[in-house]
mmCIF file of C-alpha atoms and ligand atoms in Angstrom:
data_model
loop_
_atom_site.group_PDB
_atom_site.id
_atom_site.type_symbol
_atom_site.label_atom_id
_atom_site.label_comp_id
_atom_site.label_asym_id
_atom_site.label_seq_id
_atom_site.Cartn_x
_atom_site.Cartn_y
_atom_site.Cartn_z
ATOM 1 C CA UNK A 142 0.000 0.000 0.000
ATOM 2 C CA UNK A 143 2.723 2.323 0.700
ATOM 3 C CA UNK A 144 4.369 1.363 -1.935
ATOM 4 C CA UNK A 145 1.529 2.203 -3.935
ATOM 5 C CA UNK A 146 1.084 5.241 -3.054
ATOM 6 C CA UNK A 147 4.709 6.207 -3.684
ATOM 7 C CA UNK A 148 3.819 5.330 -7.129
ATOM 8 C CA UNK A 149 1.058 8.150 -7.342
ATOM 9 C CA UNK A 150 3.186 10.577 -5.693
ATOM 10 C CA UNK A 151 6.370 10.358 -7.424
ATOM 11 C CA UNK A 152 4.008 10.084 -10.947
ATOM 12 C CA UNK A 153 3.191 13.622 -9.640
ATOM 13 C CA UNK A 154 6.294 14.484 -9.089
ATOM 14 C CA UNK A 155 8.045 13.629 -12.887
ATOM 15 C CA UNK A 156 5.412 15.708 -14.724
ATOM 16 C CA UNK A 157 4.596 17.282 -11.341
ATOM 17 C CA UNK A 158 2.021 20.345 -11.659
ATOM 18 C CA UNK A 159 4.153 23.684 -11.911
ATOM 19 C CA UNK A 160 1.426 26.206 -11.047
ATOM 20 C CA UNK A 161 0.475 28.567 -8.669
ATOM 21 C CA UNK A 162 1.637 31.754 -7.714
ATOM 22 C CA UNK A 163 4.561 32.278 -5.602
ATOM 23 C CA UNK A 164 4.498 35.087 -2.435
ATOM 24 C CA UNK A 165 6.628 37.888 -3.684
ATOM 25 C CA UNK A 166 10.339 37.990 -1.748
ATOM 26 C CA UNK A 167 13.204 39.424 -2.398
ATOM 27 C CA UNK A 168 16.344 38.079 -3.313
ATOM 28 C CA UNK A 169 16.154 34.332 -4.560
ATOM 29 C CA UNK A 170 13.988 31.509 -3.969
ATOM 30 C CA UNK A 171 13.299 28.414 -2.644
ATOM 31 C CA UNK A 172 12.911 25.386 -4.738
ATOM 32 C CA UNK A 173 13.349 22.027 -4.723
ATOM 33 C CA UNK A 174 15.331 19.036 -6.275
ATOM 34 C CA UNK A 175 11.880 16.399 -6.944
ATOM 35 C CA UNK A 176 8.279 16.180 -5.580
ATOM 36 C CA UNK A 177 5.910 19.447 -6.290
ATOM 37 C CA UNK A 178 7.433 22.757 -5.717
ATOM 38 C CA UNK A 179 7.042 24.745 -2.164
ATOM 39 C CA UNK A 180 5.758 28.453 -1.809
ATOM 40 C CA UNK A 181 8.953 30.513 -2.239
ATOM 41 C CA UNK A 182 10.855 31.616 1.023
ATOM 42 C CA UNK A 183 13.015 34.234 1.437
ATOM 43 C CA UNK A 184 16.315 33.517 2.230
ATOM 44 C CA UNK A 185 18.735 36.379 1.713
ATOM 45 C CA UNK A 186 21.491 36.703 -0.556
ATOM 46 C CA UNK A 187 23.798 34.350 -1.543
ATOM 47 C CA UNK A 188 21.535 31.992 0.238
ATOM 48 C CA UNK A 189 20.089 29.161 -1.337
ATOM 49 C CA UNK A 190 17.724 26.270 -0.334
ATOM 50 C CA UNK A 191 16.630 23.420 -1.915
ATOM 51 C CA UNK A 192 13.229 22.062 0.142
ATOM 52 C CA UNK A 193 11.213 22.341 2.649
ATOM 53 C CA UNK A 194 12.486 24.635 5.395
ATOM 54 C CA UNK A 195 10.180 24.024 8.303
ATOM 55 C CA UNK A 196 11.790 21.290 9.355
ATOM 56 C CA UNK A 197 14.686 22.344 11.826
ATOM 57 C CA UNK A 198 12.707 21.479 14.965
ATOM 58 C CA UNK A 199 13.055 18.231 14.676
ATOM 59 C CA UNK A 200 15.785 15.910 15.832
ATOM 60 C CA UNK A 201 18.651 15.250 13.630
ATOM 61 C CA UNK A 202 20.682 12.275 12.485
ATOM 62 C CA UNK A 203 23.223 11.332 10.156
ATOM 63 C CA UNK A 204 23.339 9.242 7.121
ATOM 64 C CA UNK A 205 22.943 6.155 9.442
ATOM 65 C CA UNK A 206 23.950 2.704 9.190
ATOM 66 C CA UNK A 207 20.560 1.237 8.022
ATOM 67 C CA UNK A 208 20.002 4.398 5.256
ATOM 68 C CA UNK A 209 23.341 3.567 3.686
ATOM 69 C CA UNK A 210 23.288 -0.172 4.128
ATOM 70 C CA UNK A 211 20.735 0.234 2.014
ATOM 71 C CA UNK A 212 22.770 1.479 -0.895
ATOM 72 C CA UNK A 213 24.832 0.063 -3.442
ATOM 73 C CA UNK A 214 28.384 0.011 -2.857
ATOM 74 C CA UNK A 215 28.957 2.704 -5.598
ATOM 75 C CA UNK A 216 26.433 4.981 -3.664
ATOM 76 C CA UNK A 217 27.788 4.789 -0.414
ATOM 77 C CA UNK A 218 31.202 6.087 -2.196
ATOM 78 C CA UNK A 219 29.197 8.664 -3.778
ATOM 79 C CA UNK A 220 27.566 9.712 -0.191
ATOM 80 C CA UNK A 221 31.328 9.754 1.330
ATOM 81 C CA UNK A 222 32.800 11.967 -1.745
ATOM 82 C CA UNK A 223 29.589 14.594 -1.423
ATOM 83 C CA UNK A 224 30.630 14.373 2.513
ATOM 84 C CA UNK A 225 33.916 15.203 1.930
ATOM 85 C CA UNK A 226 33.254 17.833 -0.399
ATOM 86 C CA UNK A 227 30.989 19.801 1.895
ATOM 87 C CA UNK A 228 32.759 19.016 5.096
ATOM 88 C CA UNK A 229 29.525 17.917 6.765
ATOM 89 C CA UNK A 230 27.787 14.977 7.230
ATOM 90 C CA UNK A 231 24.610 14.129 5.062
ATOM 91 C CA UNK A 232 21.973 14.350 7.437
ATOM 92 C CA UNK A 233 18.446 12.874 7.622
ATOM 93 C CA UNK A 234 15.438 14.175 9.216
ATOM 94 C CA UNK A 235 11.711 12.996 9.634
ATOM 95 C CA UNK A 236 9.930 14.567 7.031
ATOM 96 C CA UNK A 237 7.703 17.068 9.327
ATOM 97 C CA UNK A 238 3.567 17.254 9.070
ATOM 98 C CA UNK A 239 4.270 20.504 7.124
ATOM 99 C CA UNK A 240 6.374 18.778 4.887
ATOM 100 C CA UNK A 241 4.271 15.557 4.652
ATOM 101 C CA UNK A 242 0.972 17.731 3.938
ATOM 102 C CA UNK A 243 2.327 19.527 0.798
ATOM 103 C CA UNK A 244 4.420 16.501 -1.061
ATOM 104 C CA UNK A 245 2.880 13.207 0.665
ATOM 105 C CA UNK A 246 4.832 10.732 2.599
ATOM 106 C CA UNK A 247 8.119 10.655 0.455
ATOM 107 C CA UNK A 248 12.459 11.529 1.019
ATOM 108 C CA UNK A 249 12.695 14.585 -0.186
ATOM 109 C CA UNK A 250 16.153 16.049 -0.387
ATOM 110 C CA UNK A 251 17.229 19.608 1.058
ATOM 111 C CA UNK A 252 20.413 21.499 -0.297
ATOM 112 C CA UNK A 253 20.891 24.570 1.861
ATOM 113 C CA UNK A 254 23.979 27.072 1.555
ATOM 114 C CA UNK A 255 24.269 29.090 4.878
ATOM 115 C CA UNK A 256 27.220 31.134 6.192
ATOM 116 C CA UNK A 257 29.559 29.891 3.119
ATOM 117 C CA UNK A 258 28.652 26.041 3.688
ATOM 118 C CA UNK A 259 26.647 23.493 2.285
ATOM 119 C CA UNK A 260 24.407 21.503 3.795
ATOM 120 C CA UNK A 261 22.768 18.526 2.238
ATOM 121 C CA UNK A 262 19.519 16.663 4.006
ATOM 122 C CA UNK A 263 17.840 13.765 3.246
ATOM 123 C CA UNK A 264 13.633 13.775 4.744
ATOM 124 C CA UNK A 265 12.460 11.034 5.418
ATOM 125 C CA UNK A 266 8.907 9.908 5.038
ATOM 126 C CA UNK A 267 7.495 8.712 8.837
ATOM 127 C CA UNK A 268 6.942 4.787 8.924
ATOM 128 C CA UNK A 269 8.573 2.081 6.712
ATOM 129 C CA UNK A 270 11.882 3.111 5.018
ATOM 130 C CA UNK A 271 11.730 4.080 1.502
ATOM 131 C CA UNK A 272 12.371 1.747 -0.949
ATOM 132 C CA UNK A 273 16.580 1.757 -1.647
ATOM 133 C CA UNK A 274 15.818 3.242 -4.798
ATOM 134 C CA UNK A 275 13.879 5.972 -3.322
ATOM 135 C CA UNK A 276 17.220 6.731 -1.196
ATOM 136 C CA UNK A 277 19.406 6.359 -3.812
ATOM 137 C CA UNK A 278 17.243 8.799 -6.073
ATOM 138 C CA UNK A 279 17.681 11.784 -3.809
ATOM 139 C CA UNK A 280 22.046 10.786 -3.627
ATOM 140 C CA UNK A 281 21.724 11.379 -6.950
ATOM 141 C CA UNK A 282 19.997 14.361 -6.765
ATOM 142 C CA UNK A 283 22.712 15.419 -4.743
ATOM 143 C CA UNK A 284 25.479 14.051 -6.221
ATOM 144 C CA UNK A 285 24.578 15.993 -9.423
ATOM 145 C CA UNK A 286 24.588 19.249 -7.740
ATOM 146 C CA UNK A 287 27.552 19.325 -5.439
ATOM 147 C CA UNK A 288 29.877 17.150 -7.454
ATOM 148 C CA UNK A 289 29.040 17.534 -10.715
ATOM 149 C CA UNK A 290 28.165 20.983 -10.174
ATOM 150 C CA UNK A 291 24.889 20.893 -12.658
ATOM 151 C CA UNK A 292 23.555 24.472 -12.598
ATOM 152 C CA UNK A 293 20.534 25.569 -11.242
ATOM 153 C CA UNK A 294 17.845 27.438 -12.231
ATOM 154 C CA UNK A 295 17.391 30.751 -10.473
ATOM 155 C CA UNK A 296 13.834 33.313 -10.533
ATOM 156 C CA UNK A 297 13.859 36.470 -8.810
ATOM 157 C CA UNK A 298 10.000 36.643 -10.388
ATOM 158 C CA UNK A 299 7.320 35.312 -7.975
ATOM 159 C CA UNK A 300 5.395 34.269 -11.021
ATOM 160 C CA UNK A 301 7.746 31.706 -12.512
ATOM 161 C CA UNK A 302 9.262 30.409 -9.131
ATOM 162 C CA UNK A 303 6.846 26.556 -9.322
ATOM 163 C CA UNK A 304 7.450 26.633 -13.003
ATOM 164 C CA UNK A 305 11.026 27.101 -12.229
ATOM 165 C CA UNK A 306 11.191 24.038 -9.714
ATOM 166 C CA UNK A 307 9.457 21.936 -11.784
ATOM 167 C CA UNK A 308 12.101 22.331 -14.742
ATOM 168 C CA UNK A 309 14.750 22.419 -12.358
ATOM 169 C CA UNK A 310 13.633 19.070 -11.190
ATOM 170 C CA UNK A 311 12.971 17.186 -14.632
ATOM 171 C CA UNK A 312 15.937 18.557 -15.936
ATOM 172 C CA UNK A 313 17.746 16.668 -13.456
ATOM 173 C CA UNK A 314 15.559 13.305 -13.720
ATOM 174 C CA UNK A 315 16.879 13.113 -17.308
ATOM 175 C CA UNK A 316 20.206 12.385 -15.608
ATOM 176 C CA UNK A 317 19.191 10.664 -12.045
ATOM 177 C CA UNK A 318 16.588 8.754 -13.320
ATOM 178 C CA UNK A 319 18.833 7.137 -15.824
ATOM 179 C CA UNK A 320 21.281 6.464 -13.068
ATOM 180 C CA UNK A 321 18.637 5.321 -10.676
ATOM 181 C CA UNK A 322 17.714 2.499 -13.419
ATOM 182 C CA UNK A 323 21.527 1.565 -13.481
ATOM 183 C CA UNK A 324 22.046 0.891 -9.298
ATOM 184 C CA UNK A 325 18.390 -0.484 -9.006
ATOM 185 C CA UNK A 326 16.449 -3.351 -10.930
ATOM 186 C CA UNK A 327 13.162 -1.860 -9.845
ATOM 187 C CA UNK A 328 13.797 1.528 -10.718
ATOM 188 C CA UNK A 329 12.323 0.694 -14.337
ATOM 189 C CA UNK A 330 9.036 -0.765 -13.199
ATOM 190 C CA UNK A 331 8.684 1.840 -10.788
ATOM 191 C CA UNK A 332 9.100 5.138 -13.065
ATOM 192 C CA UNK A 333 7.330 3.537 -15.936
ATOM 193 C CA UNK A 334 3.909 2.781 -13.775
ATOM 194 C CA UNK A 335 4.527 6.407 -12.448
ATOM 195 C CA UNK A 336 4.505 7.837 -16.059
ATOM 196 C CA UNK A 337 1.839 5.908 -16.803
ATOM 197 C CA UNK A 338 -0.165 7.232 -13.957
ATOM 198 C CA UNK A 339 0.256 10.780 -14.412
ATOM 199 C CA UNK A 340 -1.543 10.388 -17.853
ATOM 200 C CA UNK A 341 -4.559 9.412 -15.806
ATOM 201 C CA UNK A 342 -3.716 13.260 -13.865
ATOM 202 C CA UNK A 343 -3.613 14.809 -17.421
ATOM 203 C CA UNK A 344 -6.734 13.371 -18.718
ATOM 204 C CA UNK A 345 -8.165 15.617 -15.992
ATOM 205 C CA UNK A 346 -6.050 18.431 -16.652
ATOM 206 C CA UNK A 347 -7.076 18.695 -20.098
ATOM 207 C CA UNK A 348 -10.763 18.609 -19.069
ATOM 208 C CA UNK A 349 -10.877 20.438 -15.988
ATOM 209 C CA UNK A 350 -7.586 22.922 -15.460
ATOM 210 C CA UNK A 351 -8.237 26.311 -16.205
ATOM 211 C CA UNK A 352 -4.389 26.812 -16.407
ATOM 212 C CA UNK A 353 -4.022 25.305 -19.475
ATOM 213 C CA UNK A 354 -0.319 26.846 -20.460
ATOM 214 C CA UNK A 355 0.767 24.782 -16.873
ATOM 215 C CA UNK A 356 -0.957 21.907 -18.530
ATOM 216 C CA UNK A 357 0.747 22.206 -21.294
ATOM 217 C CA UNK A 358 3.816 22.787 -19.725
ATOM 218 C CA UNK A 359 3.726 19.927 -17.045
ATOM 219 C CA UNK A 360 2.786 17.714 -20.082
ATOM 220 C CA UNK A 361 5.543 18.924 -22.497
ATOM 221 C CA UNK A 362 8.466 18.488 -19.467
ATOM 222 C CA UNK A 363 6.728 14.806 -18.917
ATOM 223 C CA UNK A 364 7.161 13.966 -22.676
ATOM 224 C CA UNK A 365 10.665 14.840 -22.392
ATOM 225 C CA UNK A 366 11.677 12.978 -19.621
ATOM 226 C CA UNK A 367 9.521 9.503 -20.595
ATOM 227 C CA UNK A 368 11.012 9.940 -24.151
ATOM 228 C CA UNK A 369 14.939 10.455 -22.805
ATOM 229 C CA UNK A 370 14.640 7.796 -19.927
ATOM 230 C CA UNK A 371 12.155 5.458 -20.837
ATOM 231 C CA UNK A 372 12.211 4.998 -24.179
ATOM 232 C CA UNK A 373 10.995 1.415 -24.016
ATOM 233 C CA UNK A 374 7.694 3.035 -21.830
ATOM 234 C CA UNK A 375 4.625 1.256 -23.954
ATOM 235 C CA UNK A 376 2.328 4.689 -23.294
ATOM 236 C CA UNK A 377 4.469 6.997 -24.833
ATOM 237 C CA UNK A 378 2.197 7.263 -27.355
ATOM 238 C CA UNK A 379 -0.738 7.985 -25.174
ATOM 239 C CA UNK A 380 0.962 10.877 -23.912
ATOM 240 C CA UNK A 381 1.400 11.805 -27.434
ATOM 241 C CA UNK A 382 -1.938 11.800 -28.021
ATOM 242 C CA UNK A 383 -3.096 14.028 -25.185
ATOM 243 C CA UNK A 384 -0.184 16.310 -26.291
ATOM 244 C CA UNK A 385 -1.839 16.513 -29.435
ATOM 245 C CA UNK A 386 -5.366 17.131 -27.914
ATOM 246 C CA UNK A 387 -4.350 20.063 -26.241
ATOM 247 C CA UNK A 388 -2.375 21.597 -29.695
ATOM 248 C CA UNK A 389 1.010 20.707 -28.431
ATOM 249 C CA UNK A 390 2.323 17.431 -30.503
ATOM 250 C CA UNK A 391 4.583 20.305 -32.763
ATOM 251 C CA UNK A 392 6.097 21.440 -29.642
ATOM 252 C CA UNK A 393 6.633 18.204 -28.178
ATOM 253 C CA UNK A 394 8.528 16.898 -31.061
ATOM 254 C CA UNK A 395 10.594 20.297 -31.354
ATOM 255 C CA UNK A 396 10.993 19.849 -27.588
ATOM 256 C CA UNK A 397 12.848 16.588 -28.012
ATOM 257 C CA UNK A 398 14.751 17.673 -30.915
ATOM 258 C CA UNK A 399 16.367 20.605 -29.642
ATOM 259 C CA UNK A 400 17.306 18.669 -26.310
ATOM 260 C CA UNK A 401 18.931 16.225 -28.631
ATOM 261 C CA UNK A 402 20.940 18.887 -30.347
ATOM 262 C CA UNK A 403 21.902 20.736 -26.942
ATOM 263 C CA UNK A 404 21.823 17.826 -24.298
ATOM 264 C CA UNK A 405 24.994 17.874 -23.530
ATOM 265 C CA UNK A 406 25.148 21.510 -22.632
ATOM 266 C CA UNK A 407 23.690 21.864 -18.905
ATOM 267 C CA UNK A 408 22.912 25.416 -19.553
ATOM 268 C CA UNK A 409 21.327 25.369 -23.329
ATOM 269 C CA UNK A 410 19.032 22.258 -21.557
ATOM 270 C CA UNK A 411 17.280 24.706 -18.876
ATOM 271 C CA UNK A 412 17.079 27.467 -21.345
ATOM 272 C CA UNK A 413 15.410 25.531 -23.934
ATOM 273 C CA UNK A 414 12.980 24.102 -21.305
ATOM 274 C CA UNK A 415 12.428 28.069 -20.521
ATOM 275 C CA UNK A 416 12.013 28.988 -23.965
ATOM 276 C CA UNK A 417 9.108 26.167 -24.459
ATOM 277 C CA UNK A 418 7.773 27.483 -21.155
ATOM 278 C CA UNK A 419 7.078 30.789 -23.564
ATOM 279 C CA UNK A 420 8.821 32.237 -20.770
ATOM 280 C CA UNK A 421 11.571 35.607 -21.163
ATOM 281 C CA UNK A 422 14.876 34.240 -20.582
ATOM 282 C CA UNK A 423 15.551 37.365 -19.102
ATOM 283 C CA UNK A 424 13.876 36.232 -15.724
ATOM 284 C CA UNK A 425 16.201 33.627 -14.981
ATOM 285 C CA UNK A 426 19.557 33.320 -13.733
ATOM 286 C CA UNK A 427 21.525 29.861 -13.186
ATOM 287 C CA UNK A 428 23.865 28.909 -10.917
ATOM 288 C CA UNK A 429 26.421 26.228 -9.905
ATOM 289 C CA UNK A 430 26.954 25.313 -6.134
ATOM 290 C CA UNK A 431 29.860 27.615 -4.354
ATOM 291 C CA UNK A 432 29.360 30.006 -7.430
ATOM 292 C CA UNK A 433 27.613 33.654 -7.460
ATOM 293 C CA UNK A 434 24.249 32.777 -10.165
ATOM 294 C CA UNK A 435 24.799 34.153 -14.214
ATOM 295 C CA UNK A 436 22.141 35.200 -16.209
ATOM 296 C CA UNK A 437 20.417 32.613 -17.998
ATOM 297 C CA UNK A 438 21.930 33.230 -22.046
ATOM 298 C CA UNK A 439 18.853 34.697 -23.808
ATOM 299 C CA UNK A 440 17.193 32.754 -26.324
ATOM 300 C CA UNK A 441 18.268 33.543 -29.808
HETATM 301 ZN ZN1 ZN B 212 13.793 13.346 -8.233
#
């Protein structure tokens, strides 16, 4: 059952809904590595958080024996490199009611940079452990931002800050889910049943949303992630389908053509994914862990 409903939540999560209007704050914003973006909070300059921040009340631990045990040999390395890198223990924390309300029961990872360090937090969802895949999905989160310094996509606009998590976070499943797949048989299974539930979620977009440029949006990001990690998913042409419904097939096709022209540039990937947003590049800033955030290169 639990399992189950990590299915659902996760299949939220891929294509998750970017929506929804962020509180207007100064400086930069809050947003998250995977599951549906949080309201923005303010957090200063040069300050930058990745999750959930109402959290600190509860007790800590550290990436404890029966988390990493858990974990291929390969990803326990990768949790002692990150470690070293940082100079601080990954840490794990119950995922707190606030938490659990907004994204379900789920790990959720939390990449804060405070007073010139980083800090990197696994949440953990109350009950059961998560599946090791589930674990080794948010290392790999990590992993790709603090040592292999994947940039980051930055809004100052309240506007675009959901939209902006949600690209931020399939932008980095093209490259963790992949991974996920390689250190864990059930990975596959897993992500393809999730894909295939968030078309069910779509179907009721496309009826009921009133947003229909986040439809669009949330379906075109899903259509690039199923079609670059699961190519062998049997519903991709479902999804086509409702892409076409909604006037979008052209744009998912372009979509996957321009990523395959620019994929291996980190920084042409989040600005195409902006430009099929129909968003102003001029918005957006990126940025890599320990560096000051660039302007996102305007769309030509
Ligand atoms: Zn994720």
């Amino acid at each position: 059952m639990v399992h189950q409903k990590a299915h659902e939540k996760r299949a939220g999560e891929a294509g998750g809904k970017a929506r929804g209007e962020g509180t207007t704050q100064p400086g930069f914003k809050l947003w998250k590595l995977r599951h549906k973006p949080l309201s923005p909070i303010s957090l200063g300059k040069g300050r930058i958080v990745l999750g959930c921040s109402k959290y600190r009340s509860m007790f800590t631990l550290t990436m404890e024996q029966r988390l990493l045990s858990l974990l291929p040999v390969e990803l326990r390395q990768t949790v002692e490199q990150i470690e070293t890198r940082i100079g601080n223990p990954i840490r794990t924390y119950p995922l707190t009611e606030d938490c659990r309300r907004i994204i379900g029961n789920f790990p959720m990872l939390n990449l804060e940079q405070r007073d010139g360090r980083l800090f990197v937090d696994v949440m953990l969802p109350r009950g059961d452990l998560p599946p090791a895949h589930a674990i080794g999905h948010e290392i790999l989160h990590a992993k790709r931002a603090v040592l292999d310094s994947d940039p980051i996509l930055l809004t100052s606009i309240a506007s675009r800050c959901v939209a902006g998590a949600a690209i931020n976070n399939d932008v980095a499943h093209l490259r963790v889910i992949p991974e996920e797949m390689g250190h864990f048989r059930e990975a596959g299974p897993f992500w393809k049943q999730g894909f295939s539930d968030m078309l069910v979620g779509f179907a009721s977009r496309i009826l009921n949303d009133p947003d229909r440029q986040a439809v669009r949006n949330d379906m075109l990001r899903a259509w690039l992630v199923a079609s670059v990690v699961l190519p062998d998913w049997d519903r991709s042409d479902h999804l086509k389908k409702q892409l076409e419904e909604i006037g979008a097939g052209r744009d998912a096709d372009n979509l996957t053509r321009v990523y395959s022209n620019v994929f291996k540039n980190k920084i042409a990937v989040l600005s195409a994914l902006v430009r099929f947003h129909r968003f102003e590049a001029t918005g957006f800033q990126t940025v890599t862990v320990g560096s000051d955030p660039v302007p996102l290169p305007s769309h030509s």
